[in-house]
Short mmCIF file of C-alpha atoms in Angstrom, two decimals:
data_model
loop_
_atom_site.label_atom_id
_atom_site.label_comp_id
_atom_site.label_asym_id
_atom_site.label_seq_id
_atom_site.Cartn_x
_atom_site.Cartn_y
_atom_site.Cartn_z
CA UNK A 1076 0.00 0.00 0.00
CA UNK A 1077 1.57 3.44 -1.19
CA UNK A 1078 2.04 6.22 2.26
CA UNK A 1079 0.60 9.47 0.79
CA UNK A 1080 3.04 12.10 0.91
CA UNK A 1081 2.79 15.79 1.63
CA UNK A 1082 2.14 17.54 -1.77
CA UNK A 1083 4.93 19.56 -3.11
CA UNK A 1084 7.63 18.56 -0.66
CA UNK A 1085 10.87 16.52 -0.74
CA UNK A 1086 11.12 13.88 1.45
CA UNK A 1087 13.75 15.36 3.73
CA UNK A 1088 11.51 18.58 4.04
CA UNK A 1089 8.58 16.66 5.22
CA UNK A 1090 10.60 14.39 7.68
CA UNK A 1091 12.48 17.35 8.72
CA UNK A 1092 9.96 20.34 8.34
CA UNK A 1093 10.54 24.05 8.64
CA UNK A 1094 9.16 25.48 11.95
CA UNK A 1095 9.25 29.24 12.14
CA UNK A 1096 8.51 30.17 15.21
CA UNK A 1097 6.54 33.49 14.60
CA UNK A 1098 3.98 31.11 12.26
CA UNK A 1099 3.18 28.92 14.93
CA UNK A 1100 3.55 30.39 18.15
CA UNK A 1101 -0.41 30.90 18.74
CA UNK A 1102 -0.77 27.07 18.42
CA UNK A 1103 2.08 26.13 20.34
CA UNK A 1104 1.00 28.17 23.17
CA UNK A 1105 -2.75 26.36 23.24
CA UNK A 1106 -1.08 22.95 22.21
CA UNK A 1107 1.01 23.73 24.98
CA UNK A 1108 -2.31 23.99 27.31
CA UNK A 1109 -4.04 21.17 25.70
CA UNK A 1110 -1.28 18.57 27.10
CA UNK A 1111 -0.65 20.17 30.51
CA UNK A 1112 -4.21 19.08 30.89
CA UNK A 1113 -3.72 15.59 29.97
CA UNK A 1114 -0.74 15.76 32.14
CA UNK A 1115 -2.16 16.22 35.00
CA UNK A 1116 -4.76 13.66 34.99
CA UNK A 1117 -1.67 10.88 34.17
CA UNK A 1118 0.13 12.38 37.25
CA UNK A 1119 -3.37 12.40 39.82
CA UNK A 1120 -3.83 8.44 38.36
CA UNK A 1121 -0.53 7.17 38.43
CA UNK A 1122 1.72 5.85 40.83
CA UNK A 1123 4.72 7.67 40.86
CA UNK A 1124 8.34 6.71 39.89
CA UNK A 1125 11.70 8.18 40.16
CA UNK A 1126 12.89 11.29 38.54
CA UNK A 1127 8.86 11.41 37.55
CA UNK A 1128 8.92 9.58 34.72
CA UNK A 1129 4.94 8.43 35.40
CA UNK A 1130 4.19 11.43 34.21
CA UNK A 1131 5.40 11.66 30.66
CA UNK A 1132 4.19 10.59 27.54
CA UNK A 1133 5.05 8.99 24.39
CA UNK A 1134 5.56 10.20 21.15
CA UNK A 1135 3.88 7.63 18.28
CA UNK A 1136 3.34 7.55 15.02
CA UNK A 1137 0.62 9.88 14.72
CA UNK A 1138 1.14 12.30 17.78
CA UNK A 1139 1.73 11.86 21.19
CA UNK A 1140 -0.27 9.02 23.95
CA UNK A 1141 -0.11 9.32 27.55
CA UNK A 1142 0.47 5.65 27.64
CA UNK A 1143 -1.92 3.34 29.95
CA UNK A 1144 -3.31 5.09 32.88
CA UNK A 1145 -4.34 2.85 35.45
CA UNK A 1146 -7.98 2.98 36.76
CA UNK A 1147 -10.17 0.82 39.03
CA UNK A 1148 -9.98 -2.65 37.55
CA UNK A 1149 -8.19 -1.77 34.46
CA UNK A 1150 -7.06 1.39 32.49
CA UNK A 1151 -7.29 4.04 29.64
CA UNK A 1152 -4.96 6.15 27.29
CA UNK A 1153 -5.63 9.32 25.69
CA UNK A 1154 -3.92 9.72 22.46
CA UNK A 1155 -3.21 12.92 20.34
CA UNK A 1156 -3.81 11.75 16.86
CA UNK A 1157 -2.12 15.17 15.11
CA UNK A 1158 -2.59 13.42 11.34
CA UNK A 1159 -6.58 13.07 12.00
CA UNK A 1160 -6.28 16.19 14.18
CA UNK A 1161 -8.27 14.48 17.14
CA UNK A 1162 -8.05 13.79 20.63
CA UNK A 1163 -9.20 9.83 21.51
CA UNK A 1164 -9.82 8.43 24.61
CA UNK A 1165 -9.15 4.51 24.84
CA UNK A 1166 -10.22 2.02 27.77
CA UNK A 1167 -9.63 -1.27 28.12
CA UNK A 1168 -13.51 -2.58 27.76
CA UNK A 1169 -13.41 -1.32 24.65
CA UNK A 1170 -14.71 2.24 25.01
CA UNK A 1171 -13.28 4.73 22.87
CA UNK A 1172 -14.49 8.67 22.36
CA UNK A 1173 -13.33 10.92 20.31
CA UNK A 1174 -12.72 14.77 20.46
CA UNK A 1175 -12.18 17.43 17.98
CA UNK A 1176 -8.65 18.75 18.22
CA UNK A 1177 -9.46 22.40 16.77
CA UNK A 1178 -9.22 26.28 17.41
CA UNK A 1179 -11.07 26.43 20.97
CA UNK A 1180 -10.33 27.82 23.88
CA UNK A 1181 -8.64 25.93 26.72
CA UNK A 1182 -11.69 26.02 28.93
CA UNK A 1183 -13.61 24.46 26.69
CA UNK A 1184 -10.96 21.96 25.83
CA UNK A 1185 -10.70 21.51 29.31
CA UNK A 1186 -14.27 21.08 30.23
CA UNK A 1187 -14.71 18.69 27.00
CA UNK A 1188 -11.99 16.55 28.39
CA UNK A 1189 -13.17 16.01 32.17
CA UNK A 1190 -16.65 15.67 30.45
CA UNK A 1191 -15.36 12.51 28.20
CA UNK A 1192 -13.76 11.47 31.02
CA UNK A 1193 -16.99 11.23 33.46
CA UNK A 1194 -18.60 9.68 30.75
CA UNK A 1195 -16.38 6.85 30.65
CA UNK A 1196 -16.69 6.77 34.50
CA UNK A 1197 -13.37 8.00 35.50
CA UNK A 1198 -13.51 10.60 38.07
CA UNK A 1199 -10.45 12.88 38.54
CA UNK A 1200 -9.88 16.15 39.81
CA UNK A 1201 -6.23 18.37 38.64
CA UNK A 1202 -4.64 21.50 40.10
CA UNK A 1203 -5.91 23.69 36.87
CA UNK A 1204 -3.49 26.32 36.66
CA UNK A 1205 -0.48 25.47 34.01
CA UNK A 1206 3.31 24.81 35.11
CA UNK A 1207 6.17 26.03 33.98
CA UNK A 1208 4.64 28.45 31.91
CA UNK A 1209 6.24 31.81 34.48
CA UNK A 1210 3.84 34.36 32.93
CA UNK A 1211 0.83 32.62 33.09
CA UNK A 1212 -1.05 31.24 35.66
CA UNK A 1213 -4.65 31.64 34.44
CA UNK A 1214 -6.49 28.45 35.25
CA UNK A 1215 -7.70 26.49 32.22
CA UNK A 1216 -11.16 26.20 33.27
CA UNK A 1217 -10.77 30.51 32.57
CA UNK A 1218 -8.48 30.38 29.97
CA UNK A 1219 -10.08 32.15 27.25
CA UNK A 1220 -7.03 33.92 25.67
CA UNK A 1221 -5.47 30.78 23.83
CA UNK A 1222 -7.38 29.85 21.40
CA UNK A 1223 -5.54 29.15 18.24
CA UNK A 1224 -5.14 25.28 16.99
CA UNK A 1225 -3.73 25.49 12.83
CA UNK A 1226 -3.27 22.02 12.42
CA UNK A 1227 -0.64 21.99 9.65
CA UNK A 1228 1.54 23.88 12.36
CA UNK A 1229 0.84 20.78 14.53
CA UNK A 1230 1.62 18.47 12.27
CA UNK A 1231 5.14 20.27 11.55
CA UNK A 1232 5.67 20.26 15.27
CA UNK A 1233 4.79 16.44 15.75
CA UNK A 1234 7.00 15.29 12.79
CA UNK A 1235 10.08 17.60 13.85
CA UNK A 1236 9.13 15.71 17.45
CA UNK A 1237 8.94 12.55 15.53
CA UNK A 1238 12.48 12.52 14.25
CA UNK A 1239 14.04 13.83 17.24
CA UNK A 1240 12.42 10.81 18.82
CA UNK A 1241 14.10 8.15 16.53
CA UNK A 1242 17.23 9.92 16.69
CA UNK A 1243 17.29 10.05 20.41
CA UNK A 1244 16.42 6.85 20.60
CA UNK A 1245 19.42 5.62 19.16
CA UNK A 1246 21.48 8.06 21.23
CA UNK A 1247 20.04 6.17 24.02
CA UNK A 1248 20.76 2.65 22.58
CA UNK A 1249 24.65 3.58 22.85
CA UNK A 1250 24.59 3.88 26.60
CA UNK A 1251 24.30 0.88 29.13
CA UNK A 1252 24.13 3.16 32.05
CA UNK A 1253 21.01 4.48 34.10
CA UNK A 1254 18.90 5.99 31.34
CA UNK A 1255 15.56 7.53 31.47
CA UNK A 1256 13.56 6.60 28.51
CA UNK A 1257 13.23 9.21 25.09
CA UNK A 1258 10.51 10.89 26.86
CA UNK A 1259 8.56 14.26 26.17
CA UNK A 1260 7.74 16.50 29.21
CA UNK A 1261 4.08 18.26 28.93
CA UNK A 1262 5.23 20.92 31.37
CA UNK A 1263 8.16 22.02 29.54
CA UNK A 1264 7.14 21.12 26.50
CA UNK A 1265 10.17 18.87 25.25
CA UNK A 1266 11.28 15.46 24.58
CA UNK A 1267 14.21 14.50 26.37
CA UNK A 1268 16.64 12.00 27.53
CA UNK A 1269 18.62 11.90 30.43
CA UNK A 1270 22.13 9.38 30.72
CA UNK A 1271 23.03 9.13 35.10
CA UNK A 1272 26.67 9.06 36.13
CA UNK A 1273 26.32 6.77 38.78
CA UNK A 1274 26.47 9.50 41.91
CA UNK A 1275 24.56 10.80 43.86
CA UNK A 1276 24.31 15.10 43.26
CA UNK A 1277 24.85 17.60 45.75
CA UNK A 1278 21.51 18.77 47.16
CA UNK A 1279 20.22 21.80 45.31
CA UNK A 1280 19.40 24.84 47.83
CA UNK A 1281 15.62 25.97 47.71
CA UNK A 1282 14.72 23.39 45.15
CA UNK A 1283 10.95 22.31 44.93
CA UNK A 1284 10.08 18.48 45.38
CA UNK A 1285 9.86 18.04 41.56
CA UNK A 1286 13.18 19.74 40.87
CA UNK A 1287 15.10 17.88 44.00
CA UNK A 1288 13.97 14.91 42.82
CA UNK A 1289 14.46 15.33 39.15
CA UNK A 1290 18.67 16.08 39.86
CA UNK A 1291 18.90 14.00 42.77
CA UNK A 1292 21.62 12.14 40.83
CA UNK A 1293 24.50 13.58 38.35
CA UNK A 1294 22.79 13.82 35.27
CA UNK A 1295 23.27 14.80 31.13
CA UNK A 1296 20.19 15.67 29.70
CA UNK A 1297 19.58 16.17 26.31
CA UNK A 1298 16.41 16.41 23.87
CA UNK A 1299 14.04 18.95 21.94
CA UNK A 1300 12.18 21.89 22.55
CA UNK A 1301 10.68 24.87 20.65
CA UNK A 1302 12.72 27.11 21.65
CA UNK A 1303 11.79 31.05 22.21
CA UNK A 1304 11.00 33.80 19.49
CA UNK A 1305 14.09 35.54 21.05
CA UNK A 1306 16.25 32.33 20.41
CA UNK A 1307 15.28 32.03 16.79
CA UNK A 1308 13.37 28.79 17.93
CA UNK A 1309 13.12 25.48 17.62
CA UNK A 1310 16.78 23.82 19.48
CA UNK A 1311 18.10 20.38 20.69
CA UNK A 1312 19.98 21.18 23.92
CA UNK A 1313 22.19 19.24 26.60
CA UNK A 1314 23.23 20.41 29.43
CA UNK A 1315 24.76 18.89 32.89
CA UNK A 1316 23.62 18.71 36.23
CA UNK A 1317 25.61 19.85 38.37
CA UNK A 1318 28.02 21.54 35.62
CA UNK A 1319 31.81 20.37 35.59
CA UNK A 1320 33.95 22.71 35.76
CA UNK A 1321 35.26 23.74 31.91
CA UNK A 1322 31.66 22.24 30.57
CA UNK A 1323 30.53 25.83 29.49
CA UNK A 1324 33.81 26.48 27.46
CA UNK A 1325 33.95 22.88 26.29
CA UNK A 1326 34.35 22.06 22.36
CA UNK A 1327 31.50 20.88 20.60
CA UNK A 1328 30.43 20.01 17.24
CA UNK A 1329 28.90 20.55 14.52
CA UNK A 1330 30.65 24.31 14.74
CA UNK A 1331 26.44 25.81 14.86
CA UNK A 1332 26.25 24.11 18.40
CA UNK A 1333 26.96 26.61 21.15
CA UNK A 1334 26.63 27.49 24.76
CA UNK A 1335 24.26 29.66 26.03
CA UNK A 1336 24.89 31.22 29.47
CA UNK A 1337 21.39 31.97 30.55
CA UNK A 1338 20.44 28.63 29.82
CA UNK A 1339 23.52 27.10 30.78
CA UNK A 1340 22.70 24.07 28.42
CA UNK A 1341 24.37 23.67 24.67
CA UNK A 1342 22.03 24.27 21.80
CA UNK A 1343 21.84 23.14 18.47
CA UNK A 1344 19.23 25.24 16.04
CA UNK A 1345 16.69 22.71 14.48
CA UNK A 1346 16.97 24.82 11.58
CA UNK A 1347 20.50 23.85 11.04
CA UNK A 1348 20.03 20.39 11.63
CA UNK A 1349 16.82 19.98 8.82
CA UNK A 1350 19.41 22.12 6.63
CA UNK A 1351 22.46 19.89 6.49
CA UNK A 1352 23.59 16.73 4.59
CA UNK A 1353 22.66 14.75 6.51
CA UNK A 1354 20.91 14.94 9.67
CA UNK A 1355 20.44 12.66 11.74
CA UNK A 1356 24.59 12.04 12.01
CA UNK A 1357 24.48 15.85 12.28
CA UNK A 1358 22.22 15.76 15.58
CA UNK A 1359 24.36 12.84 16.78
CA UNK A 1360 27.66 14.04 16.41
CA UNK A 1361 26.00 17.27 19.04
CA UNK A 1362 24.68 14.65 20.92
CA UNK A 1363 27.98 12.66 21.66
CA UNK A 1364 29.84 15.32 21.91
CA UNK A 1365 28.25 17.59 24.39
CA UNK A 1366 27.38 14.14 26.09
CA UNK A 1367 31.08 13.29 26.30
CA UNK A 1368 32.04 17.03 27.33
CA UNK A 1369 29.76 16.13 30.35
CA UNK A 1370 31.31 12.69 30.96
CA UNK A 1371 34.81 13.95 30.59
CA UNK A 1372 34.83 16.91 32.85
CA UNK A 1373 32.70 15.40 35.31
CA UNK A 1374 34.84 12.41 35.73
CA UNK A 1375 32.24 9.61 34.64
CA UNK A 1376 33.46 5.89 34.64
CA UNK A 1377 32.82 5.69 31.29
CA UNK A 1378 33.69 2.14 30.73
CA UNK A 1379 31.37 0.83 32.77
CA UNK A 1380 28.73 2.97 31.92
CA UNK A 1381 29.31 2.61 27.84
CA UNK A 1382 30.10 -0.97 27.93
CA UNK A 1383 29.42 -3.28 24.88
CA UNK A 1384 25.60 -4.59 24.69
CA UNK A 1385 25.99 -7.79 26.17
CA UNK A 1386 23.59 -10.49 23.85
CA UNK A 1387 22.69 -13.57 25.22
CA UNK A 1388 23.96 -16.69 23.29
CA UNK A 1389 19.78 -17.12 22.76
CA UNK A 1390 19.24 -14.48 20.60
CA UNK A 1391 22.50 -14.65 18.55
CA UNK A 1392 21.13 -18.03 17.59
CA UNK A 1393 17.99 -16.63 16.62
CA UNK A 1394 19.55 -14.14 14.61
CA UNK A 1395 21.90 -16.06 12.99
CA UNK A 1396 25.08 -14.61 14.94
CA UNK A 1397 27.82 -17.53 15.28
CA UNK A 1398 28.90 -20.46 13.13
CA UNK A 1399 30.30 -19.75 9.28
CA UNK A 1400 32.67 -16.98 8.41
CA UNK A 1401 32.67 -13.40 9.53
CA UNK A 1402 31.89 -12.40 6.27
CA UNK A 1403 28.51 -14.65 6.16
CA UNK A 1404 27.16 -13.10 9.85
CA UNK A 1405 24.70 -10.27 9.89
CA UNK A 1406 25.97 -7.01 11.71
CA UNK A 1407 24.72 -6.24 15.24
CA UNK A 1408 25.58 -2.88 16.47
CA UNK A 1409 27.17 -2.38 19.70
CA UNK A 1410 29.05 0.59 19.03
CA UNK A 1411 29.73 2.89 22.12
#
């Protein structure tokens, strides 16, 4: 079966769309909104885990899904289904409903939503006003003011989001160490994935519960986000928690990576990246090198924490590893 394509654009250009910030920045402020609220009905559900990773969700291949949320006997997901441009609600008798995803204010979204949600008799209550969002705080059963849902801009969004997924993912697949999974945050709007030296961190003065957990350990985080008007906007960053000394002036490549000492965290334009040869080994070579900056300076036992993939003599017989010459066995990656 043929996979329609986006009309008038190259392949690369609709894997790796452009995303100018000024064109989208009404619907990524109510998109923004619209997942906060989903958010915060997988936190109230779910039990929590470390570094709050219950909270997160997934990205697929049509959107995003908050995963399975547990409830009562069983359990539901909510998926955002950008290609269709709705919102569906899944439980596991079978129910499904499906919302609209369209220009609408939040409060509506947000009463829609806990409506669905009644009527599949889950009962849930939220904290309504938004996080991490420092110059708002207008509850979203008032929210009035963001309104705006162009779903082309959404779509560009979720496929950007889609390839930084794959290509985190095999970031990820290089280290053996404590890793969170390739993750994206509703409250700050990013997907991310965080590598753990192995220590614990020093204890961060006046930090909130989230936060205190979040860098309880020595961490390098790196992922997505849209980025600011004033930043020229969409970047993939890393940065390191606590910093190494010498991390801020450390070398990094490609040459368009750089660091930014508000943010204290390298970026990497998106714009760059969908612009050169090649790039997903464009995003990785940032990736493992601000990574390695990290794990240099900060004194990581690398070797343990990059070791080969160890695979069990099981599945090297399944896949055909061992026996015959090298020549005739198939390749498995473990590179480091």
């Amino acid at each position: 079966m043929a996979i329609a394509s986006i009309p008038g654009l190259s392949s690369r250009e609709e894997a790796w769309p452009a995303l100018p910030f000024a064109e989208w920045k009404d619907t990524y402020a109510t998109l923004h909104r619209y997942t906060q609220v989903l958010g915060k009905v997988r936190l109230a559900l779910t039990p929590p885990e470390n570094h709050w990773w219950n909270v997160s969700f997934r990205v697929t291949a049509r959107g995003l899904t908050t995963t399975l949320i547990p409830y009562g006997n069983g359990g539901f997901e909510v998926d955002f289904d950008f290609l269709a441009s709705e919102l569906r609600f899944l439980t596991s008798r079978g129910d499904v409903r499906v919302m609209e995803l369209t220009s609408r204010p939040v409060a509506e979204f947000y009463r829609d939503v806990m409506a669905t949600l009644r009527s599949l008799g889950i009962e849930v209550s939220i904290w309504e006003q938004p996080v991490e969002i420092p110059d708002d705080t207008t509850p979203f059963s008032q929210d009035r003011q963001h309104d705006t849902y162009v779903a082309e801009h959404a779509q560009r969004w979720w496929r950007a989001l889609l390839q930084a997924d794959l290509v985190l993912k095999e970031f990820r697949a290089r280290f053996t160490g404590k890793c969170s999974p390739v993750q994206f945050f509703w409250g700050s709007f990013d997907l991310a994935v965080t590598r753990f030296g192995g220590r614990p961190a020093p204890v961060r003065e006046g930090a909130d519960a989230v936060t205190a957990e979040a860098y309880c350990e020595e961490v390098c985080s790196a992922g997505f986000w849209p980025g600011t008007e004033a930043l020229g906007g969409a970047a993939f960053y890393c940065y390191a928690a606590p910093e190494p000394t010498g991390f801020s002036a450390a070398r990094v490549e490609p040459p368009e990576g750089g660091y930014d000492p508000g943010l204290k965290e390298f970026l990497l334009p998106y714009e760059s990246v969908r612009r050169s040869k090649d790039p997903r080994a464009y995003l990785l070579e940032f990736l493992q090198t601000s990574y390695a900056a990290c794990a240099d300076l900060g004194k990581w036992d690398r070797a343990r924490l990059e070791r080969p993939l160890i695979i069990p003599e099981s599945l090297k017989a399944a896949r055909g590893v061992g026996g015959g010459t090298e020549a005739e066995q198939p390749t498995i990656d473990t590179h480091v």
